[in-house]
XYZ file of C-alpha atoms in Angstrom:
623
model
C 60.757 109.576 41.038
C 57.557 110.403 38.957
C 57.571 113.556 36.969
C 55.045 116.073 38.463
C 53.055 118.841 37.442
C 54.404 121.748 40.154
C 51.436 123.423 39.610
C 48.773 121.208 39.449
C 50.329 119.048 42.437
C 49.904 121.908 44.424
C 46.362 122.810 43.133
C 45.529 119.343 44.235
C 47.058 119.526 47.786
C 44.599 123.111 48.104
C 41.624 121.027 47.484
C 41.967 118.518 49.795
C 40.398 121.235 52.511
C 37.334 121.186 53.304
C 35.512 124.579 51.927
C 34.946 126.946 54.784
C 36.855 124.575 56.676
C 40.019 125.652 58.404
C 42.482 122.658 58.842
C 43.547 122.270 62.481
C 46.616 120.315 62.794
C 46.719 118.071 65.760
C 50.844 118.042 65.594
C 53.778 119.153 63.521
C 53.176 117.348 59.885
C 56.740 119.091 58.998
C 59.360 116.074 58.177
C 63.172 116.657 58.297
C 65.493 114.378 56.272
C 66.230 112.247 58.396
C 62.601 110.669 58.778
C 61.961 111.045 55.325
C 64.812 108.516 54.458
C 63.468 106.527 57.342
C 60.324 106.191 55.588
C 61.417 105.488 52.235
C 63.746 102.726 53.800
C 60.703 101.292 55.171
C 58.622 101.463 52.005
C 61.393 100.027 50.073
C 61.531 97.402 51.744
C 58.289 96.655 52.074
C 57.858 96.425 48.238
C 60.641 93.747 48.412
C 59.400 91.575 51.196
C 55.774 91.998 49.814
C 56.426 90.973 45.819
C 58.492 88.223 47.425
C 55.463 86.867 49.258
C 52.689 87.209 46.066
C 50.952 90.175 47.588
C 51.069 92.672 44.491
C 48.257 94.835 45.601
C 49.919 95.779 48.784
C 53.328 96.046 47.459
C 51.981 98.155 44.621
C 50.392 100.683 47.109
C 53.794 100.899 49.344
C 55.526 101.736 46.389
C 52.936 104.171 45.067
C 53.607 106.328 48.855
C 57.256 105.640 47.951
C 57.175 108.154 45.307
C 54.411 109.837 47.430
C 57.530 111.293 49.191
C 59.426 114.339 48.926
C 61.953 114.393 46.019
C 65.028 112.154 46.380
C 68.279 113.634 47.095
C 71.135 112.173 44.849
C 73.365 111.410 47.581
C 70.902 109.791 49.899
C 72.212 106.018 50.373
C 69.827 103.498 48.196
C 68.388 100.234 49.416
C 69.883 97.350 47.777
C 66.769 95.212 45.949
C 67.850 92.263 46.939
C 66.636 89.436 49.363
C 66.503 88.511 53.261
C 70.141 88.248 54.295
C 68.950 85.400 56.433
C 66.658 83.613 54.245
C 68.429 82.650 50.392
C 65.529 82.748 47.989
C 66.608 78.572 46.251
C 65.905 77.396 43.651
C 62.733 75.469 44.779
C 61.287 78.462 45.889
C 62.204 80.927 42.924
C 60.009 77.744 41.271
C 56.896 78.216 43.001
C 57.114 81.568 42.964
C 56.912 81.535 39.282
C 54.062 78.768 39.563
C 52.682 81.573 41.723
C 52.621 84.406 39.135
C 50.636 81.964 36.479
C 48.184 81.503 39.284
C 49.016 77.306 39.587
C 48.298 77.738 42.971
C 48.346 73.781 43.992
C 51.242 73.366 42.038
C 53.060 75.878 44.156
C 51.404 73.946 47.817
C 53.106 70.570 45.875
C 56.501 72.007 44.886
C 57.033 73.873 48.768
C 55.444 70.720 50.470
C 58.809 70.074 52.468
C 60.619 73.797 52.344
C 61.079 75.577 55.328
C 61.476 78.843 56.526
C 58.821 81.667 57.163
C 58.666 82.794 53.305
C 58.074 79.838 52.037
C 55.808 78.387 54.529
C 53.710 81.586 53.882
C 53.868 81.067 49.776
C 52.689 77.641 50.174
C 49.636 78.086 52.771
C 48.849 81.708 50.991
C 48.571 79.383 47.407
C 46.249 76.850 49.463
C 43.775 79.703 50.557
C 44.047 81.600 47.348
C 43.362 77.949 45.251
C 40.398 77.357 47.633
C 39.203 80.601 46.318
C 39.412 79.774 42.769
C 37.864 76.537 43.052
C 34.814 78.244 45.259
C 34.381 80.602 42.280
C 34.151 77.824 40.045
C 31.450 75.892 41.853
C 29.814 78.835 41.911
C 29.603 79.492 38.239
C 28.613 75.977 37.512
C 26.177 75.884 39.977
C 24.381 79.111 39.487
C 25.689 81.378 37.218
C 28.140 84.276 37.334
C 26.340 86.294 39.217
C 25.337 83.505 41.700
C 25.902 83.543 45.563
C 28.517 81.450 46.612
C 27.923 78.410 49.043
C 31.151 76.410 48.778
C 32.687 74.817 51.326
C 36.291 73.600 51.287
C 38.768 71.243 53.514
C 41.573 73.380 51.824
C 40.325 76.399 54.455
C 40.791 74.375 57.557
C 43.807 72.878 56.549
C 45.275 76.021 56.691
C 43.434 77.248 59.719
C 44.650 74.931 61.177
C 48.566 75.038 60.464
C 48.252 78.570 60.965
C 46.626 78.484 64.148
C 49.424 76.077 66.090
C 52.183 78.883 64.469
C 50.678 81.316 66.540
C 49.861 79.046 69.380
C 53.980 78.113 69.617
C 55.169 81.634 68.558
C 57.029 80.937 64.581
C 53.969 82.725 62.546
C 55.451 86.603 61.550
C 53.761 89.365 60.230
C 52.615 87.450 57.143
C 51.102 84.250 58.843
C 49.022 85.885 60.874
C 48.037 88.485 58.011
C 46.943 85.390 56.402
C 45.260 83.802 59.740
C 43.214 86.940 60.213
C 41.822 86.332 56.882
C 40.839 83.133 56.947
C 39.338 84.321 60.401
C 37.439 86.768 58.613
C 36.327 84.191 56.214
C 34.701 82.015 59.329
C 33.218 84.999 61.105
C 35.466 85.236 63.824
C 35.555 88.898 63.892
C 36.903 88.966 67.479
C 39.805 86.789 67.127
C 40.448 88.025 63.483
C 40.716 91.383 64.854
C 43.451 90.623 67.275
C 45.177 88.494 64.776
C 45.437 91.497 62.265
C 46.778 94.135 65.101
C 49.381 91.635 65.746
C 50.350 91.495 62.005
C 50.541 95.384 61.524
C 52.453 95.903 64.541
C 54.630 93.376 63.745
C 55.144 94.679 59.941
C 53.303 97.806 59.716
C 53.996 98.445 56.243
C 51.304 95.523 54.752
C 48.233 97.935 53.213
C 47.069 94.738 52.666
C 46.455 93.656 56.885
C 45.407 97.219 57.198
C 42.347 97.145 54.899
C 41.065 93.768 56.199
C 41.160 95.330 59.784
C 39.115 98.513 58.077
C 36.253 96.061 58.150
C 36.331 94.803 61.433
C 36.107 98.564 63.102
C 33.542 100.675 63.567
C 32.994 104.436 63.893
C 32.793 104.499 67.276
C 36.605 103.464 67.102
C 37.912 106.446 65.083
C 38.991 108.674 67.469
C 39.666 106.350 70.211
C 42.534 104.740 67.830
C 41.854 101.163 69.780
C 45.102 98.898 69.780
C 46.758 100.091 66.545
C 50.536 100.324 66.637
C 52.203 103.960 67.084
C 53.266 103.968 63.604
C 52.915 106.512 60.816
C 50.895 104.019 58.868
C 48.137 104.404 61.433
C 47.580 107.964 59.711
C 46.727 106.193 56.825
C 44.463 103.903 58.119
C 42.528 105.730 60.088
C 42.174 107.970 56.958
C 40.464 105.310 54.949
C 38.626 104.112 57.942
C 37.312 107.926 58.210
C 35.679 107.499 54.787
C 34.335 104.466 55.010
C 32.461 105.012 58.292
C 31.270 108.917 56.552
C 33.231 111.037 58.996
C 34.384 112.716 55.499
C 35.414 115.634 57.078
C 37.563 114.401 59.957
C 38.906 112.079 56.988
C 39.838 115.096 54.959
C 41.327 116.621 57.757
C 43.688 114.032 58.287
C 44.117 113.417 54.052
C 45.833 117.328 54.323
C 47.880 116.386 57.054
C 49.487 113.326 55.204
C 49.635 115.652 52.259
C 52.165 117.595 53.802
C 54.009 114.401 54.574
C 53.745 112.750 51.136
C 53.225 115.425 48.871
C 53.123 113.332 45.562
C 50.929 110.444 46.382
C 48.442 110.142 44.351
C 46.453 108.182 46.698
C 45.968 111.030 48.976
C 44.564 113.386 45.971
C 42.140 110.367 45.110
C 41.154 109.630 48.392
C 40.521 113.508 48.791
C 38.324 113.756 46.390
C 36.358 110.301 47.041
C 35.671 112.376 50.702
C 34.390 115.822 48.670
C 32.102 113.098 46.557
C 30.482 111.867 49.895
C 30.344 115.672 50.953
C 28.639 116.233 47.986
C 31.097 118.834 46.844
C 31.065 118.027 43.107
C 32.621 120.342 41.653
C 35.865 120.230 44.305
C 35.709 116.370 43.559
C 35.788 117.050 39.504
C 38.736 119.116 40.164
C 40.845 116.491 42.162
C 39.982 113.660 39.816
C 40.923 115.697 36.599
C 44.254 116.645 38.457
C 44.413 112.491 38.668
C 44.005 112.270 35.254
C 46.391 114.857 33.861
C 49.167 113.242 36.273
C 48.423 110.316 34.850
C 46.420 109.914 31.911
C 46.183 105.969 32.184
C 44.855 105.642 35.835
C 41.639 103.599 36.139
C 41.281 102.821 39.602
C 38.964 104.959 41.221
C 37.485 106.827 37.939
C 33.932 105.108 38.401
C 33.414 107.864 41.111
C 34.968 110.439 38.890
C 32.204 109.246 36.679
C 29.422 108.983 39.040
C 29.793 113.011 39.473
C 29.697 113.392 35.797
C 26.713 111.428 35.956
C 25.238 113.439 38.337
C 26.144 116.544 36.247
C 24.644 115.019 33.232
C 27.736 116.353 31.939
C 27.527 114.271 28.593
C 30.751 114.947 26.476
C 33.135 114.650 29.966
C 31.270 111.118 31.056
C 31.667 109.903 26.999
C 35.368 111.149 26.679
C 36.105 109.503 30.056
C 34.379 106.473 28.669
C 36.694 105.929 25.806
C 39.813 106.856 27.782
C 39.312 103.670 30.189
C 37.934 101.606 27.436
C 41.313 102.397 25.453
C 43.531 102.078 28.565
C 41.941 98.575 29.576
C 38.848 97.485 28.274
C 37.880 94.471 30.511
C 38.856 96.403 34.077
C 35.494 96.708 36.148
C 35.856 99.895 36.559
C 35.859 100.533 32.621
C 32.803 98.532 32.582
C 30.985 100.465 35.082
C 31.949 104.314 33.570
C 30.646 102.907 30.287
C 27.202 101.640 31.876
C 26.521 105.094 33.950
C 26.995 106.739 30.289
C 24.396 104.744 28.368
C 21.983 104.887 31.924
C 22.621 108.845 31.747
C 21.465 108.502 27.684
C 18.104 106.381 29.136
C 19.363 103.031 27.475
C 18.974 100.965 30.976
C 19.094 97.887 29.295
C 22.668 98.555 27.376
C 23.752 100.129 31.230
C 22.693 96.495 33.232
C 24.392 94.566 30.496
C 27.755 96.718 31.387
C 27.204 96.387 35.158
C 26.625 92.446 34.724
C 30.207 92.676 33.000
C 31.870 94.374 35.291
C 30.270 91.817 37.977
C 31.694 89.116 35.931
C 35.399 90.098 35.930
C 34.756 90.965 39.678
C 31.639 89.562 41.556
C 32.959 91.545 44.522
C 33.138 94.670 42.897
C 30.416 96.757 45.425
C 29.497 99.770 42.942
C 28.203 97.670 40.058
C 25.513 95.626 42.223
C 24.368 99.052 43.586
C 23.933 100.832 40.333
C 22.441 98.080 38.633
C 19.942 98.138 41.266
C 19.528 101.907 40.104
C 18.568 100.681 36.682
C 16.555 98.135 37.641
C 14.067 100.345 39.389
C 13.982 102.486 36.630
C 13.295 100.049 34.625
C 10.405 98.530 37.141
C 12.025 95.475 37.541
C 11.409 95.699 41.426
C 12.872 92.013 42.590
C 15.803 92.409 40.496
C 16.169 95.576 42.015
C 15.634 94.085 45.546
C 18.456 91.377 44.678
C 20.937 93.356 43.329
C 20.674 96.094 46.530
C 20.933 92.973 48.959
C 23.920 91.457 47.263
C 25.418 95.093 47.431
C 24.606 94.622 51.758
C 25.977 91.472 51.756
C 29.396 92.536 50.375
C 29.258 95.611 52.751
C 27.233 96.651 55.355
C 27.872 100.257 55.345
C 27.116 100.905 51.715
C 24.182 103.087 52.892
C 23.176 103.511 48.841
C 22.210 100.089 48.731
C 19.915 100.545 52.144
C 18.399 103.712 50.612
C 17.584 101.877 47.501
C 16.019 99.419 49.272
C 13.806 101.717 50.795
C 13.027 103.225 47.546
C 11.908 100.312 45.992
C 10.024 98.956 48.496
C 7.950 102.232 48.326
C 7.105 101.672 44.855
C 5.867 98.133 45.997
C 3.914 100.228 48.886
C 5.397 98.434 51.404
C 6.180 101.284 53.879
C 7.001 99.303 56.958
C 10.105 97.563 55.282
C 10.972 100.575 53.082
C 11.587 102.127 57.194
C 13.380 99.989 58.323
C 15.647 100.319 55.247
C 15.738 103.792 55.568
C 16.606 103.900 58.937
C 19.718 101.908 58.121
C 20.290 104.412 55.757
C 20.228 107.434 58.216
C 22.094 105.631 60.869
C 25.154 104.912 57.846
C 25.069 108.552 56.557
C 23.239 110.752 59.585
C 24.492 114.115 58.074
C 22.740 113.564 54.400
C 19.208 115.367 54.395
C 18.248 113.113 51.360
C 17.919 110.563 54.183
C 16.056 112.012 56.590
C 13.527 113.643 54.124
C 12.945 109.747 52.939
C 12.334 108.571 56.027
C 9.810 111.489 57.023
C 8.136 110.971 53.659
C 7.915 107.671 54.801
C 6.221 108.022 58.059
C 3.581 110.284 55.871
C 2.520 107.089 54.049
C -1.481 106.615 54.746
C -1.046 102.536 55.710
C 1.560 104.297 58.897
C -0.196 106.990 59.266
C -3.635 104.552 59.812
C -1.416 102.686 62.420
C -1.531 105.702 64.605
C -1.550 109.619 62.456
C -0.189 111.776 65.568
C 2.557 109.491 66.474
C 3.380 109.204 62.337
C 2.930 113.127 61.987
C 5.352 113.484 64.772
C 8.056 111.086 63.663
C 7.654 112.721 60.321
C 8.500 116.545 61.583
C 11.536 115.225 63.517
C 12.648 113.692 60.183
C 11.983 117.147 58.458
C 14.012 119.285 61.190
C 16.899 116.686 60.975
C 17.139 117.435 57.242
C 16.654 120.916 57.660
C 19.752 121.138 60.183
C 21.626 118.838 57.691
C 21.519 121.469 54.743
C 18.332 120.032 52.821
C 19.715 121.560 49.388
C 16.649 120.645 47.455
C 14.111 122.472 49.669
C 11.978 119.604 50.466
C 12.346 119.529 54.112
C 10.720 123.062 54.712
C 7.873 122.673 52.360
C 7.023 119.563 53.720
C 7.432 120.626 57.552
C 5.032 123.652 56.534
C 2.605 121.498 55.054
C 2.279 119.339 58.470
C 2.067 121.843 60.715
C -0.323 123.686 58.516
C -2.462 120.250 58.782
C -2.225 119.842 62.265
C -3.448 123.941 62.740
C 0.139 124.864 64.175
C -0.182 128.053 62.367
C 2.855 130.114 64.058
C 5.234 126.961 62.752
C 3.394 126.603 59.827
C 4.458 130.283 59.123
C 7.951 130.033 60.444
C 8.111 127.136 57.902
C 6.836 129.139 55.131
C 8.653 131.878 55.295
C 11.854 130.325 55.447
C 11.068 128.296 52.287
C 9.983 131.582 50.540
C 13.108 133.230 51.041
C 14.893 130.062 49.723
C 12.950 130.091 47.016
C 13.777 133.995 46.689
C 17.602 133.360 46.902
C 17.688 130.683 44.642
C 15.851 132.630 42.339
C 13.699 129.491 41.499
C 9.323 129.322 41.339
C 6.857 126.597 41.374
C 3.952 125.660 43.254
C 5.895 125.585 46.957
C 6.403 129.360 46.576
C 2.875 130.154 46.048
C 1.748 127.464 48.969
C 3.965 129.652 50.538
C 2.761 133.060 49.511
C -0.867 131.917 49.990
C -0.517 130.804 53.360
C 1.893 133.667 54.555
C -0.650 135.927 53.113
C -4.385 134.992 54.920
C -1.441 134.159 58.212
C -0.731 137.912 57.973
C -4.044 138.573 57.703
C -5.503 136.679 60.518
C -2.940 138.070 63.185
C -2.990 142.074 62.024
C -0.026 142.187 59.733
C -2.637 143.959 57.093
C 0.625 145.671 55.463
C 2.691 142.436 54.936
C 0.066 140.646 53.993
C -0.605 142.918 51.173
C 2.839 142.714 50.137
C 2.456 138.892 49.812
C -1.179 139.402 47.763
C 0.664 141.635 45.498
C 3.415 139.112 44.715
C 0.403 136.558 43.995
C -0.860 138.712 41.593
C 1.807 137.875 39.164
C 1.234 134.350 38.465
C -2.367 132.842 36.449
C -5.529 131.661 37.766
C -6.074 130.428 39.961
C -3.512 131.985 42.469
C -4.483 135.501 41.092
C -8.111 134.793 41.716
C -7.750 134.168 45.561
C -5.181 136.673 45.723
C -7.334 139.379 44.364
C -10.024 137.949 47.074
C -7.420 138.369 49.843
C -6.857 141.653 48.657
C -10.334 142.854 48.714
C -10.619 141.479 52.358
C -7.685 143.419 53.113
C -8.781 146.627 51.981
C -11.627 146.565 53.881
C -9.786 145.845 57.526
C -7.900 148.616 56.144
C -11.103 151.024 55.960
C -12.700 149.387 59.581
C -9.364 150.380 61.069
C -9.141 153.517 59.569
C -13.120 154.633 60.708
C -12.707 153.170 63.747
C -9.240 155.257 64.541
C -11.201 158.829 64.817
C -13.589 157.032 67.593
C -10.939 155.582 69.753
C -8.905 158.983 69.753
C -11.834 160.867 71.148
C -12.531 157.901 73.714
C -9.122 158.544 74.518
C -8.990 162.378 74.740
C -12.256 162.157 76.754
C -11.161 159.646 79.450
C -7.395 160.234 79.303
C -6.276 156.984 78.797
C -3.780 155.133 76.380
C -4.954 151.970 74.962
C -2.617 149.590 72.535
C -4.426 148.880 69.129
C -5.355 145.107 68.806
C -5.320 143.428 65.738
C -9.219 142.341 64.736
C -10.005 138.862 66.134
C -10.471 135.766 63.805
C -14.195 135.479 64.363
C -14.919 138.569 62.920
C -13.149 138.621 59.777
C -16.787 136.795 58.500
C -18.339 140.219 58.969
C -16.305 142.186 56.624
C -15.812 139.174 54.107
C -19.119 140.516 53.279
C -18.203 144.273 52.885
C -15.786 143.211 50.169
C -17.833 143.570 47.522
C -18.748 140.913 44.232
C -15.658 138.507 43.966
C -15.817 139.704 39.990
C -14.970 143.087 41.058
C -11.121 144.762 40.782
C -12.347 148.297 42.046
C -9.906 147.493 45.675
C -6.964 145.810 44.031
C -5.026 148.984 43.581
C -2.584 149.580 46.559
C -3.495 153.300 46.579
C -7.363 152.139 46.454
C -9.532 152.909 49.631
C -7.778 156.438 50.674
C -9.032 159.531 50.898
């Protein structure tokens, strides 16, 4: 078993909760022995039968939840790493499988041309699909580039379609024929059929990560909770995990990353996939936390650090972002994820060019690898370079439909081309992917404010806009955007009482965060002549007053409110000796009113020269 930090394993495990949050169990996540050497059975063998068959990414993520497990008791009986009982690994096949690991993929097809038996069959139509892939990659280079977009076609594909499809038909494909069927289903759009194909394979062998991630693409969100068709197997906690995250139900994801905590309490995947969740969250600092945990457990990962340094970026924490830089770069130079930390460092220094040619890198050692198409579509806008931009972003679609950065930038950029009616659409895509994120919303209501929209038809426009706004506002809009720009409508479309409600909750944002700028004294200078106009003489000198601390020309009008004030104050105060006798003489009660709009003109002109300071005191005007 790995050697583990005590302490910082459990520090990890803490912050996989959601702040605020309290973790509601849906059943007992206690194991007792005898399932935990269950499990381990099942993930030791799955490593076997897995590394048998070529598939190294899914056998090295069953063995990574092997020592996820609790700690190994020395007298637990161990799994003998050997073969199939039924199923002698000859000589032929220990052959291919060595053709195999140097990637001769038709070599391997030649040598098993005549074996049977369900490994080898699988070796030899997995090395047809897998060479049909490498040659479509090549075509693709010489035809247009590295970067270029693939449109190969190959007979190698429906040769094995086709062998694969009559195993099903007569019953002799297992778990790893139709793993390999659903792909190549995938591969021809049959989402449907591929679908099926895949829930047969991971009910069949449930311990293939592999089948589970290619049926992560074919679900949707709607599917979470219903748990459609998946096999009653512990794996299922796992996938619906991932598939939690990838749809941006973060929290229910979380929830169920601290249940399999208790389960596997030193899997490393959990902790990463933890603090992937409190990155889409937006929790930054509780995502630093779990990624530097990664990193002291073991100082050599690289998978996954590109988000680790996506929340430096966002930081602009400089020395962290450069250290992690040099860390990857000396661990493995030429992984895509190395490439991509180094380009977010040199586009946090401003040095977009140096930051593209890293993403283009990292695209060439994986053309599938979704962060780097996004980001560089990042730099590209900053550096103007609008259809680059626009190509990168769709390439990042292409790849995967629910990367709702790529949508976003695609709205952005088509707002710098003043194109509003795509940059909607895009961002509508964007707030259907991520409906909980106020940046959305408040891009889509800025949006609707455009003048070419708003020419279309301004009332409808104004409307969509506010409903943006309030969405945002509901979805924690941290930067304050939402309220100063709901204000700012209403105050344009004489909704005064919203305006104000508006207004006044931005203000005391503003007030909490301790923060100024022009919003708070929109804010203050609105709030102020509001309070005036309905009565609220005393509040609204409390607002004038606060005006008076900032330059011209706030101070100016607020020294102008002020004088206005003061005189209501006076008309109220003369006129309070007349109504009491009124009242004494006829016996009645009447309520005060405040003064009516329309005659606020009158005593505008009672204020005095605009020059003059003689009513700015607050003790000025008494007797």
């Amino acid at each position: 078993m790995l050697s583990v930090n005590a302490l910082e394993l459990s520090n990890a495990m803490h912050r996989l909760s959601i702040p605020g949050v309290l973790h509601k169990a849906r059943h007992s996540t206690q194991m007792d022995d005898q399932t935990v050497q269950q499990r381990r059975h099942e993930l030791r063998k799955a490593v076997i039968e897995l590394r048998a068959r070529g598939l190294n990414a899914p056998a090295k993520w069953a063995a990574e939840q092997l020592t996820g497990l609790p700690n190994e008791d020395d007298d637990e009986p161990k799994l003998e790493l050997t073969g199939n009982a039924d199923e002698t690994e000859n000589d032929v096949y220990l052959l291919a499988k060595s053709y195999f690991d140097l990637k001769e993929y038709r070599r391997v097809a030649h040598v098993l041309r005549g074996s049977s038996g369900n490994k080898a069959n699988f070796l030899r139509c997995y090395s047809l699909y897998l060479a049909r892939e490498k040659h479509k990659e090549e075509e693709r280079v010489e035809n247009s580039g590295p970067l270029g977009k693939e449109d190969i076609n190959n007979k190698d594909l429906e040769t094995v379609e086709t062998e694969l499809s009559a195993a099903r038909q007569n019953g002799t494909a297992d778990s790893f024929a139709l793993y390999l069927y659903g792909l190549v289903l995938i591969d021809k759009e049959q989402k449907a059929e591929a679908q099926a194909c895949l829930l047969e394979s991971v009910t069949a062998f449930p311990c293939n990560w592999g089948a589970w991630q290619a049926l992560q693409v074919l679900y949707s969100e709607r599917e979470v909770g219903g748990e459609v068709g998946l096999p009653r197997h512990w794996m299922r906690d796992f996938f619906l995990a991932s598939l939690c995250l990838e749809v941006q139900e973060n929290q229910e994801g979380l929830s169920r990353l601290q249940t399999l905590s208790q389960q596997f309490p030193e899997s490393d995947w959990i902790v990463a996939q933890a603090a992937v969740a409190q990155y889409n969250l937006r929790n930054f600092d509780d995502a630093q936390e779990l990624f530097e945990d990664l990193i002291k457990r073991d100082p050599h990962r690289v998978e996954g650090m590109d988000t680790h340094s996506n929340i430096l970026y966002v930081k602009e924490n400089f020395p962290a972002l450069s250290h992690l830089a040099h860390r990857t770069a000396a661990t493995d130079k030429y992984r895509p994820e190395t490439c991509c930390i180094i380009g977010n460092y040199y586009s946090l220094k401003a040095q977009h060019e140096k930051a593209v040619m890293y993403f283009r890198r990292a695209l060439k050692l994986d053309r599938h690898y979704l962060s780097a198409w996004t980001l560089m579509g990042h730099e590209y806008v900053e550096m103007k370079n609008t259809s680059a931009a626009i190509e990168a972003y769709r390439r990042a679609v292409e790849l995967n439909p629910r990367d709702y950065r790529a949508w976003y930038g695609l709205g952005q950029t088509y707002e710098l081309l003043r194109m509003p009616f795509y940059a909607l659409y895009y961002f509508r895509r964007a707030t259907q992917l991520r409906p909980h994120d106020a940046r959305m919303w408040c891009a889509m209501g800025q949006c609707y404010e455009n003048d070419q929209l708003q020419s279309v038809d301004k009332d409808k426009m104004e409307v969509a806009a506010i409903r943006c706004y309030r969405r945002a506002v509901q979805n924690g809009d941290r930067e304050g955007i939402a309220l100063h720009k709901l204000a700012k409508l209403h105050q344009a479309r004489n909704e005064t009482r919203e305006a104000a409600h508006y207004f006044k909750m931005n203000l005391e944002r503003i007030e909490a965060e301790n923060i100024s700028g022009s919003d708070q004294l929109d804010a203050l200078i609105y709030l102020a002549e509001y309070a005036k106009a309905t009565g609220n003489l005393t509040e609204a000198e409390s607002y004038c007053l606060q005006l008076l601390d900032y330059g011209a020309p706030s101070k100016e009008k607020a020294k102008s409110l002020l004088r206005e004030i003061r005189s209501l104050q006076r008309h109220q105060r003369s006129a309070a000796p007349a109504e009491a006798g009124t009242r004494a003489s006829t016996g009645a009660f009447t309520t005060p009113v405040p003064m009516p709009l329309n005659a606020l003109a009158h005593h505008q002109q009672e204020a005095g020269s605009p020059n003059s300071d003689a009513d700015l005191s607050p003790m000025s005007g008494t007797s």
